Coordinates of C-alpha atoms and ligand atoms in Angstrom, one line a residue:
X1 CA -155.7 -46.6 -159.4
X2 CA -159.3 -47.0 -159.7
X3 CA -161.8 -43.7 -159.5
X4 CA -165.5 -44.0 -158.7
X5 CA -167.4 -41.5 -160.9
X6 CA -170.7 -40.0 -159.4
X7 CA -171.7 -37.9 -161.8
X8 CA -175.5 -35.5 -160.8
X9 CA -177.5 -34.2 -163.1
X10 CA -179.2 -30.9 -161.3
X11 CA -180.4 -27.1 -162.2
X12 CA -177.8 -26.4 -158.8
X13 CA -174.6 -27.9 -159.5
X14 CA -173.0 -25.8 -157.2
X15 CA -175.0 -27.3 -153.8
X16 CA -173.9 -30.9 -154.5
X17 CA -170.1 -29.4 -154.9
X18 CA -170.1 -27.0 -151.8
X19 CA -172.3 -29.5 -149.4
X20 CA -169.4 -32.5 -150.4
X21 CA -166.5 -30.7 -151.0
X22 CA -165.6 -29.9 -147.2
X23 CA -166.2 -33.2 -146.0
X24 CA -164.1 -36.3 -145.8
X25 CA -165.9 -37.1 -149.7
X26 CA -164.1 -33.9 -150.7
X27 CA -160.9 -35.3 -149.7
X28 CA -161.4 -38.6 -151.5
X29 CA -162.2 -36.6 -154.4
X30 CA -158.8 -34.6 -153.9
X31 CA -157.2 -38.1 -153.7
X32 CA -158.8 -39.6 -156.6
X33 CA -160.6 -42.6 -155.2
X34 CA -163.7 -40.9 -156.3
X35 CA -164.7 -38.1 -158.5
X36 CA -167.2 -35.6 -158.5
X37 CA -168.7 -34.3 -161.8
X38 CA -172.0 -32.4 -161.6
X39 CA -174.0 -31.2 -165.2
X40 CA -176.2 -28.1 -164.9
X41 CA -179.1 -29.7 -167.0
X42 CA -180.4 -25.7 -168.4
X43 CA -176.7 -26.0 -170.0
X44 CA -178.4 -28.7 -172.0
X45 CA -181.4 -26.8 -172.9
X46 CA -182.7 -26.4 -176.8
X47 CA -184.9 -23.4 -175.7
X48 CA -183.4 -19.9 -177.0
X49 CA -184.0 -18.2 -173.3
X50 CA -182.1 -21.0 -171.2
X51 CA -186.0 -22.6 -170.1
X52 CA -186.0 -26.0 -168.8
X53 CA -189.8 -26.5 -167.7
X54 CA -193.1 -26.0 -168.7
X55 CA -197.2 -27.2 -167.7
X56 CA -198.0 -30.2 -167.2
X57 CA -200.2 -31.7 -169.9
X58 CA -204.0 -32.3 -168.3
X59 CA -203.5 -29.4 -165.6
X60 CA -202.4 -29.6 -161.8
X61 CA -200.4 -27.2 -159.8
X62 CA -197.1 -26.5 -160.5
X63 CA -193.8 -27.2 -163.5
X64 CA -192.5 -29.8 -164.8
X65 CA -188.8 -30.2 -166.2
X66 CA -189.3 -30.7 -170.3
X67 CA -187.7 -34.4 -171.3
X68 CA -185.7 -33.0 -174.0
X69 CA -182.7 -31.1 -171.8
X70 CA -182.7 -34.0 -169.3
X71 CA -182.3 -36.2 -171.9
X72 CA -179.5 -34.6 -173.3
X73 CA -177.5 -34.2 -170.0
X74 CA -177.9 -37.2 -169.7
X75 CA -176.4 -38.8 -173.1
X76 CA -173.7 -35.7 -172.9
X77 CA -172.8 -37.9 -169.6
X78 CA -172.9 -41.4 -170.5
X79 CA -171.8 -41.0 -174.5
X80 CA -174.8 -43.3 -175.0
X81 CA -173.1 -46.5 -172.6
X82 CA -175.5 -48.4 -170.4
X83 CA -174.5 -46.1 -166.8
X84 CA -176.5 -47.1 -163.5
X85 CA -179.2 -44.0 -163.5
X86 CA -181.1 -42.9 -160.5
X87 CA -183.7 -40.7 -159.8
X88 CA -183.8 -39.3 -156.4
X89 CA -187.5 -38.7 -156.4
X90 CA -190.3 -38.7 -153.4
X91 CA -192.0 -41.9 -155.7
X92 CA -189.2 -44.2 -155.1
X93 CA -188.2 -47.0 -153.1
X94 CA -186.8 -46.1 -149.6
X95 CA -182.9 -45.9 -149.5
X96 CA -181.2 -48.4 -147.3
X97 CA -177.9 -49.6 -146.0
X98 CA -177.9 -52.7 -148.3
X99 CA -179.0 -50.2 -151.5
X100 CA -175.8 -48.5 -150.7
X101 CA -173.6 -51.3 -150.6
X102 CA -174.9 -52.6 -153.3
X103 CA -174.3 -49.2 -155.7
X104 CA -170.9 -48.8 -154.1
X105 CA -170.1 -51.4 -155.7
X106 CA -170.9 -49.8 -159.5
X107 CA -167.6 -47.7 -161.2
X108 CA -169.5 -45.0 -162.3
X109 CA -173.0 -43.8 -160.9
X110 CA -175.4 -41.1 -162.4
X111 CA -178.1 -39.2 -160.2
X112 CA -180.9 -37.2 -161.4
X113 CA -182.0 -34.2 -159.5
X114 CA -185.5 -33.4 -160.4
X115 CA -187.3 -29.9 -158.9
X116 CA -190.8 -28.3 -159.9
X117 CA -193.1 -31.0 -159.5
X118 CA -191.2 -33.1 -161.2
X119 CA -189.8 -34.6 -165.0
X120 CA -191.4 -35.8 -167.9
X121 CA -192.3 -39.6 -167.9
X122 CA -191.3 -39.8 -171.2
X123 CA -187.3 -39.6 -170.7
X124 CA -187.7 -41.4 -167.0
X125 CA -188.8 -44.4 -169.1
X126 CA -185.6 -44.2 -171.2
X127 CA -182.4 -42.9 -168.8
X128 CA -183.7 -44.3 -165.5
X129 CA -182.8 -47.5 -163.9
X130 CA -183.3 -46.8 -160.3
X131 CA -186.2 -44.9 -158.2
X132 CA -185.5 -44.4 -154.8
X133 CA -186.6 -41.9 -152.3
X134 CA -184.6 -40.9 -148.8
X135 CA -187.7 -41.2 -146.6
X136 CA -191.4 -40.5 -146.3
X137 CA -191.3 -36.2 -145.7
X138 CA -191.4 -33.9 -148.4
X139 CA -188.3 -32.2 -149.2
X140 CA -188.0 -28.7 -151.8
X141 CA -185.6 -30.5 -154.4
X142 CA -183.7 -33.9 -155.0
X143 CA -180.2 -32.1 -154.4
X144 CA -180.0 -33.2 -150.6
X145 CA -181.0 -36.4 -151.1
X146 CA -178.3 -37.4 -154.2
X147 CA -176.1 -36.1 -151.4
X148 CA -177.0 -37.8 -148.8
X149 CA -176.8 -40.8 -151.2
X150 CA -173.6 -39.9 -152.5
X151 CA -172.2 -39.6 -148.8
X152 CA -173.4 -43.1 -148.2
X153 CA -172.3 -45.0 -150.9
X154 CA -168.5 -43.3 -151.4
X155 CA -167.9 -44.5 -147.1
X156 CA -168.0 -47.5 -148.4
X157 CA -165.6 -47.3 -151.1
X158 CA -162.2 -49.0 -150.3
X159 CA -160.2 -45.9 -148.7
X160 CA -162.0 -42.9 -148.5
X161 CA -162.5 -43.5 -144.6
X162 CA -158.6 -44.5 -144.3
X163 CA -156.9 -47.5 -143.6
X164 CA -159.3 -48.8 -140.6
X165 CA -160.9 -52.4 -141.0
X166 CA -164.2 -51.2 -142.7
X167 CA -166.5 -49.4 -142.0
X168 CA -169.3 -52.0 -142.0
X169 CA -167.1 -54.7 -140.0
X170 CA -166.6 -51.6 -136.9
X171 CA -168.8 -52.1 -134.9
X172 CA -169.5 -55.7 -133.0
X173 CA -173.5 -54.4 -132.3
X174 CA -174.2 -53.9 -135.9
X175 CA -177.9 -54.8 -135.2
X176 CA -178.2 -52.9 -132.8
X177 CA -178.3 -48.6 -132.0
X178 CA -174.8 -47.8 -130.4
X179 CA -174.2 -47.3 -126.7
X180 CA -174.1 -43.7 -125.0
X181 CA -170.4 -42.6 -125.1
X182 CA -168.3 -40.3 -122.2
X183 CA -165.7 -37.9 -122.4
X184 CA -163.7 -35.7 -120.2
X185 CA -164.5 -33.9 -118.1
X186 CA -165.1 -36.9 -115.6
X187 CA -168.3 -34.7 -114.2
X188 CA -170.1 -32.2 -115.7
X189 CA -173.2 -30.8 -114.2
X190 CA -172.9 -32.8 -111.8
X191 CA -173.6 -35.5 -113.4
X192 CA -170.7 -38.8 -113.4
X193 CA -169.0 -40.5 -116.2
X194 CA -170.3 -44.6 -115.4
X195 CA -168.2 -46.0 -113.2
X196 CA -167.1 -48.8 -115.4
X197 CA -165.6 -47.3 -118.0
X198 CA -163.3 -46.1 -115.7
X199 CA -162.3 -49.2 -114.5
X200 CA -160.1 -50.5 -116.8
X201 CA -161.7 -53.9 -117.2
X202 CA -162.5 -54.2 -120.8
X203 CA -165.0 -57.2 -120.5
X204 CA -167.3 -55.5 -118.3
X205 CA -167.1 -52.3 -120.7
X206 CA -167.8 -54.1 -123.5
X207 CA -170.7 -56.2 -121.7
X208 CA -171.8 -52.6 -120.0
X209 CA -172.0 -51.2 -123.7
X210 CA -174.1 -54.2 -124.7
X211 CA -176.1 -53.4 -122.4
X212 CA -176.8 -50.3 -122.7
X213 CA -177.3 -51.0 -126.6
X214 CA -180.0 -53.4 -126.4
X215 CA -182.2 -51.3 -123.7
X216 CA -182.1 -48.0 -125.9
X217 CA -182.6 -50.2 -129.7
X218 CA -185.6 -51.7 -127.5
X219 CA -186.5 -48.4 -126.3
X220 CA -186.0 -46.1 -129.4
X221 CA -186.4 -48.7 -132.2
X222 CA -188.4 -52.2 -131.1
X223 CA -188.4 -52.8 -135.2
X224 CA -184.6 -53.4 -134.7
X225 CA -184.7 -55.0 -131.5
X226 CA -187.5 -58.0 -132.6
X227 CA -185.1 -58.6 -135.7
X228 CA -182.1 -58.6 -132.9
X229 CA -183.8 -61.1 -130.8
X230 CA -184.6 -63.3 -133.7
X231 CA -180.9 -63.4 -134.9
X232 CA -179.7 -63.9 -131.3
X233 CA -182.1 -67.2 -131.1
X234 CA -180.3 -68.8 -134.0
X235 CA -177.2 -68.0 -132.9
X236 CA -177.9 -69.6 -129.4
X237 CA -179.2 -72.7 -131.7
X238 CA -175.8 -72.9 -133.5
X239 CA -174.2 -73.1 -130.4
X240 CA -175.3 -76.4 -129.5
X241 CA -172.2 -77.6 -132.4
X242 CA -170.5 -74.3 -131.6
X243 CA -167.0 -76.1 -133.0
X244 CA -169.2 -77.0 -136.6
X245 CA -171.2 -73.3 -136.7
X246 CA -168.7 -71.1 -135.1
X247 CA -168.2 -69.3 -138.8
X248 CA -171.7 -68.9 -139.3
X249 CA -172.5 -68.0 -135.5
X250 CA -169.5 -65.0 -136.2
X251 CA -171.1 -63.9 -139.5
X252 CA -174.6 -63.6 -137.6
X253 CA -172.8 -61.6 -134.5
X254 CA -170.3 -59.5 -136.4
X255 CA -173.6 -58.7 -138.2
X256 CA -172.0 -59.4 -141.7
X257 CA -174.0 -61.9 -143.3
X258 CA -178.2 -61.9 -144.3
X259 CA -180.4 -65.5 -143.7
X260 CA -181.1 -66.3 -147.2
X261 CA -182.5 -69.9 -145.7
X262 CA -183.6 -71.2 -142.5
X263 CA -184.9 -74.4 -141.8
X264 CA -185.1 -75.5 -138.0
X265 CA -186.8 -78.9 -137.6
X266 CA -186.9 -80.8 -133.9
X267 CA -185.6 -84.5 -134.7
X268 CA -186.5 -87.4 -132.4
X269 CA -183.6 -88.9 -132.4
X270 CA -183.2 -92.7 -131.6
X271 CA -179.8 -93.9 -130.5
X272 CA -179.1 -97.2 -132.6
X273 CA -178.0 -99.2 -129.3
X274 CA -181.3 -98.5 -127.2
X275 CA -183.0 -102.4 -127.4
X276 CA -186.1 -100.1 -126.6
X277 CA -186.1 -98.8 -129.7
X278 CA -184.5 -101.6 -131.7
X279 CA -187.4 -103.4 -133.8
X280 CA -190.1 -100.4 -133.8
X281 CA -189.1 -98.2 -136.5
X282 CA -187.9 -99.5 -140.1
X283 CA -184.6 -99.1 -140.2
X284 CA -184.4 -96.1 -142.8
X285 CA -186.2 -93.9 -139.9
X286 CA -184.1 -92.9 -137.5
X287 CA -185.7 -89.6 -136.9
X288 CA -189.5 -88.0 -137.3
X289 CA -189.4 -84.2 -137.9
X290 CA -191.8 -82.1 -135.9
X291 CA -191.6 -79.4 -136.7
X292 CA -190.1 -77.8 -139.8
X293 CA -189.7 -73.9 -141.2
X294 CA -188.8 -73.0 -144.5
X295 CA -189.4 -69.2 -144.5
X296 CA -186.4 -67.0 -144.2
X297 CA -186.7 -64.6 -142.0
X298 CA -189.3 -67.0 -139.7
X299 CA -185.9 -68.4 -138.5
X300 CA -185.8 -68.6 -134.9
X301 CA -189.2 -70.3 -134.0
X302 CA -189.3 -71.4 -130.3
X303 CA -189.3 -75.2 -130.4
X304 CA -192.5 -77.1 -130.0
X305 CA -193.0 -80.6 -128.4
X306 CA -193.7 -83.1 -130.9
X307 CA -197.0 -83.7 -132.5
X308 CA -196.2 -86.1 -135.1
X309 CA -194.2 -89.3 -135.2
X310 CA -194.9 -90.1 -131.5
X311 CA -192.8 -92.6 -130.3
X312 CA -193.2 -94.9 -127.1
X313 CA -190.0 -94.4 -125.8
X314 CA -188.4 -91.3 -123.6
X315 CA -186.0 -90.1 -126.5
X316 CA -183.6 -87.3 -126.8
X317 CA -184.7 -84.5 -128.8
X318 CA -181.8 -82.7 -130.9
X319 CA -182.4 -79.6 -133.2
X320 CA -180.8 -79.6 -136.8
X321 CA -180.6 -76.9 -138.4
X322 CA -180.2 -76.4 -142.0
X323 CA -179.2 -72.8 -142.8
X324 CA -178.0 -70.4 -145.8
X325 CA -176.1 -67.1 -145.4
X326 CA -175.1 -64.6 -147.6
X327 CA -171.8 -62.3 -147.2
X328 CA -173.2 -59.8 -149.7
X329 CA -170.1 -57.6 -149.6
X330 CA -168.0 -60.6 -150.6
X331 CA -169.9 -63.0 -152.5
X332 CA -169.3 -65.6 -150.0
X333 CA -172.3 -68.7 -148.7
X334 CA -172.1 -70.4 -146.1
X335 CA -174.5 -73.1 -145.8
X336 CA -175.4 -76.1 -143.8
X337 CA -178.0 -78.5 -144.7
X338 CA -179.5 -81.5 -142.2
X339 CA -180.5 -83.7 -144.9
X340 CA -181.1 -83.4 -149.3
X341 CA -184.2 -82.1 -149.1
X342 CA -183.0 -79.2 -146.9
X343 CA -179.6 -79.7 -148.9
X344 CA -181.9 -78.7 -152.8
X345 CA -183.5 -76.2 -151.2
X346 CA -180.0 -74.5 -150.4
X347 CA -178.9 -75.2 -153.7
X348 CA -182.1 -73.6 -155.5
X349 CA -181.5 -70.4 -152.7
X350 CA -177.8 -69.6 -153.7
X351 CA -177.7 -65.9 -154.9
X352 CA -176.4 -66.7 -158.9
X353 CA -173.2 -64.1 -157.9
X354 CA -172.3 -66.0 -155.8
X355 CA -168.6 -66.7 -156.3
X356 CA -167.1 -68.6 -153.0
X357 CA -169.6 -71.3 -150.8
X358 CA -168.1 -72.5 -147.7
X359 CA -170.4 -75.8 -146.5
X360 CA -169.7 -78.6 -143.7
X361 CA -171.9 -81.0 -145.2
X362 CA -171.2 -83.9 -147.5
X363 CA -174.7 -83.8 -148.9
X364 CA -173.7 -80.1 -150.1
X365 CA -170.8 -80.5 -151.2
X366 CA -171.8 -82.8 -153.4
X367 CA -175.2 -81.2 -154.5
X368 CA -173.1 -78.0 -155.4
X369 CA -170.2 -80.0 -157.5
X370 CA -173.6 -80.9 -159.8
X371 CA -174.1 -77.2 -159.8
X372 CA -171.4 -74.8 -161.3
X373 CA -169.2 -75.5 -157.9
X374 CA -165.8 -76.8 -157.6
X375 CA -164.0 -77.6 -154.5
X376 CA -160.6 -75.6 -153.8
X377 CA -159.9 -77.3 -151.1
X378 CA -160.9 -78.8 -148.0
X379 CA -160.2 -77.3 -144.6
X380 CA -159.8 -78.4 -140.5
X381 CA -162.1 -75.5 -138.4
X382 CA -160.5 -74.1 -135.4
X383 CA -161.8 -71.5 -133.1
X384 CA -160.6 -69.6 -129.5
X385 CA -163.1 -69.5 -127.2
X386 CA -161.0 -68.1 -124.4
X387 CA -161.4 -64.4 -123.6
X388 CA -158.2 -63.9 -122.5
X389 CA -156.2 -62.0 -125.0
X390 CA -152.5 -63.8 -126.3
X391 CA -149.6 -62.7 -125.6
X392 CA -147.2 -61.0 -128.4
X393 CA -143.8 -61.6 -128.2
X394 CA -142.3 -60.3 -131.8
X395 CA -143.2 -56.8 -131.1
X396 CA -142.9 -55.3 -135.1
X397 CA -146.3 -55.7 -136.4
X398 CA -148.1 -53.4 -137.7
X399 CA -151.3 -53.2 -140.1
X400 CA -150.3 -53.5 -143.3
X401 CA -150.7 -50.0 -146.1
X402 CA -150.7 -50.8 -150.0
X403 CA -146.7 -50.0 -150.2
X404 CA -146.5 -53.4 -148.5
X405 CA -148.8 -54.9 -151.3
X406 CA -145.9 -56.5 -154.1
X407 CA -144.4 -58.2 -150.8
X408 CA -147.6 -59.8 -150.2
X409 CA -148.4 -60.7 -153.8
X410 CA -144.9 -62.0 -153.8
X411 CA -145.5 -65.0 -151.5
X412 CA -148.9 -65.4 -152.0
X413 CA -149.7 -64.6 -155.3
X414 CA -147.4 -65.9 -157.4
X415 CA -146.1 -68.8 -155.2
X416 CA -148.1 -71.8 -156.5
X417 CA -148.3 -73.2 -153.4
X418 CA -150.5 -70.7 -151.9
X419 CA -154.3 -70.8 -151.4
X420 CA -156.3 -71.0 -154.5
X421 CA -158.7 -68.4 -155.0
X422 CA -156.6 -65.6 -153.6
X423 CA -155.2 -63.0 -156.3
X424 CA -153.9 -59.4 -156.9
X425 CA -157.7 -58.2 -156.4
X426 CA -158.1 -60.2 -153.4
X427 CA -154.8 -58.8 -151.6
X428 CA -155.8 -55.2 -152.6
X429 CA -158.6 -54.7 -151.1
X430 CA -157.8 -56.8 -147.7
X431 CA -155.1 -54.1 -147.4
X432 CA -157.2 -50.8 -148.1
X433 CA -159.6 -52.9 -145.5
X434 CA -157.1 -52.3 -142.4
X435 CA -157.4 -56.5 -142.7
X436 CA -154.0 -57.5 -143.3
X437 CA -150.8 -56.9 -140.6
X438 CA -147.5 -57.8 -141.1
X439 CA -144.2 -58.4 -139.4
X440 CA -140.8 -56.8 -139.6
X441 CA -137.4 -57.9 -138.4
X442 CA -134.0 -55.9 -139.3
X443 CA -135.7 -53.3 -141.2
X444 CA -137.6 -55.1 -143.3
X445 CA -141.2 -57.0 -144.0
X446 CA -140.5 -60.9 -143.3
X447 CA -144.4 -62.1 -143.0
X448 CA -147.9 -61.4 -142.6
X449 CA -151.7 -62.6 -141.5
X450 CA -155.2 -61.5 -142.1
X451 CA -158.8 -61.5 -141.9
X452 CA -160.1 -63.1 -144.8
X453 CA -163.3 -61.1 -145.5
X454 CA -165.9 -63.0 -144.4
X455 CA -164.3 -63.2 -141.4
X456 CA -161.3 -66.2 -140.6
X457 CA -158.4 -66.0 -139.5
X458 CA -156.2 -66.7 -142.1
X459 CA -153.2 -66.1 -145.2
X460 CA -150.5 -66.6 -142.5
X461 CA -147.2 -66.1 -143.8
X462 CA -143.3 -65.8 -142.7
X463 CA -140.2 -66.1 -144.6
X464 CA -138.3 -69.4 -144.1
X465 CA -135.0 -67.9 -142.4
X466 CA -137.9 -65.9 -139.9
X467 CA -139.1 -69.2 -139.0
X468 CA -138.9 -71.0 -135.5
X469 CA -138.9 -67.2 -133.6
X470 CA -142.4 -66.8 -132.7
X471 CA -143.3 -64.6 -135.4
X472 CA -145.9 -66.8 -136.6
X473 CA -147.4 -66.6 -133.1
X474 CA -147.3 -63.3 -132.4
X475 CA -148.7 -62.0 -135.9
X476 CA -151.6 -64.6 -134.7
X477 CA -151.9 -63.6 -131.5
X478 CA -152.2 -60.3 -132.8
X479 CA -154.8 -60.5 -135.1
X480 CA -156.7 -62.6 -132.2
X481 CA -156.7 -59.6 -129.5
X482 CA -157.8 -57.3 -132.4
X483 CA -160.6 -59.4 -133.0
X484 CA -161.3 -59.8 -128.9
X485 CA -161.2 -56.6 -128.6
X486 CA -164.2 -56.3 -130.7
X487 CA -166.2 -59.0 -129.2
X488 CA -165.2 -61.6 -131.8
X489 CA -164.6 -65.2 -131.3
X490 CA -161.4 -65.8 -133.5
X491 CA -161.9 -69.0 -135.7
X492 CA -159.7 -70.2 -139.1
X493 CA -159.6 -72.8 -141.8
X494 CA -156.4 -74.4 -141.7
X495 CA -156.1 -76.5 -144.9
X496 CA -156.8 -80.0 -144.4
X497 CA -153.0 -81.9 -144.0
X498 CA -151.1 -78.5 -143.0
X499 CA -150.1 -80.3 -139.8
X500 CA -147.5 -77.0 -138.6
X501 CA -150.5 -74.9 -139.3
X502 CA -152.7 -76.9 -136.9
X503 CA -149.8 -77.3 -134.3
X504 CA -149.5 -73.5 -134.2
X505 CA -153.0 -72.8 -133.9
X506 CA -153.2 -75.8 -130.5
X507 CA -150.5 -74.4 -128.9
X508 CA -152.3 -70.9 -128.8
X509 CA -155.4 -72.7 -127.7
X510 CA -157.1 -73.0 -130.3
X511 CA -159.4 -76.1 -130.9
X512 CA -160.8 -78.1 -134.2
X513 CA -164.1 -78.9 -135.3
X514 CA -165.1 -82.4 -135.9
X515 CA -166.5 -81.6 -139.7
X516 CA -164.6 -80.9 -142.4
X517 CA -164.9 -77.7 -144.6
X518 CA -165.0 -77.2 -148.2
X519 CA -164.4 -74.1 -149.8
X520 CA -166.3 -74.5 -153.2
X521 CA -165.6 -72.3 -155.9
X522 CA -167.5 -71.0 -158.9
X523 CA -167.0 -72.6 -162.3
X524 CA -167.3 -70.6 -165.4
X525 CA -171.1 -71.5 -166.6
X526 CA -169.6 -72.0 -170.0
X527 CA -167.3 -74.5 -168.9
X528 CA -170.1 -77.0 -167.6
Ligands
9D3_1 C1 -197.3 -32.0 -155.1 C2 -196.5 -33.3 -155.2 N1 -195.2 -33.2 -154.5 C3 -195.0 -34.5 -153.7 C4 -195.4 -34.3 -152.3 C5 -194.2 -33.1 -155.4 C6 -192.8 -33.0 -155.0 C7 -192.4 -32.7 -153.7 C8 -191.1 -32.6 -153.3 C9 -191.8 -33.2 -155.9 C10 -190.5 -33.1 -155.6 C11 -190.1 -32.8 -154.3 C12 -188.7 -32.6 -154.0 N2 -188.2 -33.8 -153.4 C13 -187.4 -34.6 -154.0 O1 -187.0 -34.4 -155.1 C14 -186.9 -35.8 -153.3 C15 -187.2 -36.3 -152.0 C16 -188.1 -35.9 -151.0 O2 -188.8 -34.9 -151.0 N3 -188.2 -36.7 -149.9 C17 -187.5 -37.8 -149.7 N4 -186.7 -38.3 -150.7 C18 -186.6 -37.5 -151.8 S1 -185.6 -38.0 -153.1 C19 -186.0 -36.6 -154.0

């Protein structure tokens, strides 16, 4: 099994142990999914009496800690091997949400806890890789803040919160502050639990908690709430093809995926049988852009009336929007593109990690095949846009735990049938996500389904003599009320020609998209 090392470099070792030690990181250090190794840097120390600090060269107020025992620490720790190294210090760049994603995904991590006025430049320049701060207010040492660090980051890690679908795909208002919660008793000073989350009506809950969020993030954080609004304008802009952008109008809402590249442009569009039209425009232009907006971020720009290309006929005016995203815990694009020039731009965008890119677009796909991409395969859309949860008839499902993980591999894995791109890795961590549920009949696994992780329905699954029962269905419809229950809009790529797969999907009401979907796949760059 795989161990994350955080290893801090402090004069108080024994803070960092007692603050993590009784919390739910001390139990995934009991476990083994992370470990926990703190260096007192004065054992480090050349000096005879045990002294780590001394004045600062040119005066000031205050100590600094020498270079030499930091330094030492430091290579007693890493053996000499390149080791991600930060230094909590007030100097550095604010912590964030996306930093600790990021460094959760490192094996081994090194913090530097500095006190006095601080450490000698001299050995920052040479251990030091990261400078980050927890906030602008002055604390008395760097010991909270590697914790509070520490705390972040390990969350993330693949099991230390449990077998729950992760921690960052919870909650469904991810932009958003959380809702006020209730508990018994149903009136306490007087004061009433809201009568609708008593009712019983889930919809109206979870619309009520909506609610509720968007008035306090307005109220307590307008930052947040401007950003909110922004995203909530492009998602109501996708939904004018919601069958084509359903994946990326889920990644916006579920709050899993960043804009990388937006491009909204107003089109003019000319229908080729109006005789109105017919004989005005050379052929080649069969639309004028308006308006156009490249920056990310800038996304969701109310649309303007036209100003150029002014044409003498009442015309309908569409919206195309050519878009990037990036599933950053994943490695997964999603792109659309309205035409090549918006189509290079995407291309130039694409984060170079970027292992899996799922487009709609023929100009795309084809752009990307040019550019260290290969398609895996191409895929038929299909969402549920009803709100009314499915029934479940096969009543043995449950999520699936990593004892159930040769089973999977079994059928999936190693049957060369099976999706490409999916492996050992792939399984593993969709299990320790809480993604994957299977079914069981006389005692025994006989099938499965999951959440692929950025965010279809997918790797359905049941053995031949389990087929033609309904298991299918239910481990479906199971995995669909999951994801209505949070708010979701269930949607899956069925590969193109798997006509059962489609048929299954209809009958529970789903419905297809009219584009087709390529997942393209990362070439080795040495292989181009
Ligand atoms: C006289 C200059 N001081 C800056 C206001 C020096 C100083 C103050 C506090 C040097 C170290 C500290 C201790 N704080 C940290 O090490 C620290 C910290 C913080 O104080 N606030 C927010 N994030 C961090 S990360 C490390």
């Amino acid at each position: 099994m795989h161990t994350t090392i955080f290893h801090v470099l402090t004069l108080f070792p024994e803070m960092i142990v007692q603050g993590l030690s009784p919390s739910i990181i001390g139990r995934a250090w009991e476990k083994n999914i992370i470990s926990l190794n703190t260096v007192n840097i004065r054992d480090y120390t050349a000096d005879r009496h045990g002294k780590v600090d001394d004045y600062p060269y040119g005066g000031g107020a205050g100590m600094l800690m020498q270079a030499q025992p930091v330094y030492d620490a430091h290579t007693a720790v890493t053996g000499g091997r390149k080791v991600r190294t930060i230094y909590v210090t007030p100097q550095g760049t604010p912590f964030t949400q996306a930093k600790a994603q990021e460094l959760a995904l490192e094996d081994e991590l090194v913090f530097l806890c500095g006190h006095y006025e601080g450490i000698d430049e001299r050995v920052l320049e040479e251990i030091v890789t990261d400078y980050i701060s927890i906030g602008d207010y002055v604390l008395t040492g760097g010991e909270l803040p590697a914790m509070v660090m520490i705390d972040a980051i390990a969350r993330l890690i693949p099991g230390v919160l449990g077998n729950d679908i992760s921690a960052e795909e919870e909650s469904f208002y991810n932009d958003l502050l959380e809702y006020p919660q209730y508990s018994r008793p149903e009136v306490w000073h007087e004061k009433k639990v809201p009568e609708i989350l008593l009712s019983g009506n889930h919809r109206k809950v979870t619309e009520w908690r909506l609610e509720q969020a968007k008035q306090r993030t307005a109220e307590r954080r307008p930052d947040l709430y401007e950003k909110y609004q922004e995203k909530q304008l492009l998602i109501q802009r996708l939904a004018r093809h919601k069958r084509n952008n359903i994946h990326m109008m889920e990644s916006l809402a579920r709050g899993c995926a960043e804009v990388l590249y937006c491009d909204i442009m107003t089109v003019n569009h000319l229908s080729a049988g109006n005789p109105a039209v017919s004989g005005q425009y050379p052929a080649e232009v069969k639309h004028s852009v308006t308006e156009k907006h490249s920056e990310s971020g800038k996304s969701a720009v109310p649309e303007k009336f036209p100003t150029k290309g002014k044409c003498p006929v009442p015309e309908k005016r569409i919206t195309e929007i050519s878009l990037l995203l990036y599933h950053r815990s994943c490695k997964t694009c999603m792109a659309i593109a309205a035409d090549i020039a918006s189509g290079e731009a995407i291309a130039e965008k694409l984060p170079e990690d970027t292992e899996l890119v799922i487009v709609s677009d023929p100009v795309l796909k084809e752009l990307l095949t040019q550019h260290h991409y290969r398609v895996m395969d191409s895929y038929i859309q299909m969402l549920y846009t009803r709100k009314e949860p499915l029934p479940v008839r096969h009543k043995d499902i449950y999520p699936l735990t990593m004892e159930h993980f040769p089973y999977v591999c079994r059928w999936y894995c190693n049957d060369g049938k099976s999706v490409p791109g999916i492996n050992d890795a792939y399984v593993r961590e969709r299990i320790q996500a809480g993604a994957m549920y299977g079914a069981f009949a006389e005692g025994r696994q006989v099938g499965f389904v999951g959440i692929h992780s950025e965010g279809s329905l997918g790797m359905l699954f049941v053995e031949g003599a389990f087929r033609g029962q309904g298991i299918a269905s239910s481990l479906e419809a199971c995995v669909v009320n999951r994801m209505l229950e949070k708010g979701w809009t269930p949607y899956g790529h069925i590969s193109a020609g798997n006509t059962a797969s489609e048929k299954l999907q209809e009958k529970l009401g789903f419905y297809k998209a009219e584009k087709t979907f390529w997942w393209l796949e990362k070439t080795l760059a040495n292989s181009t």
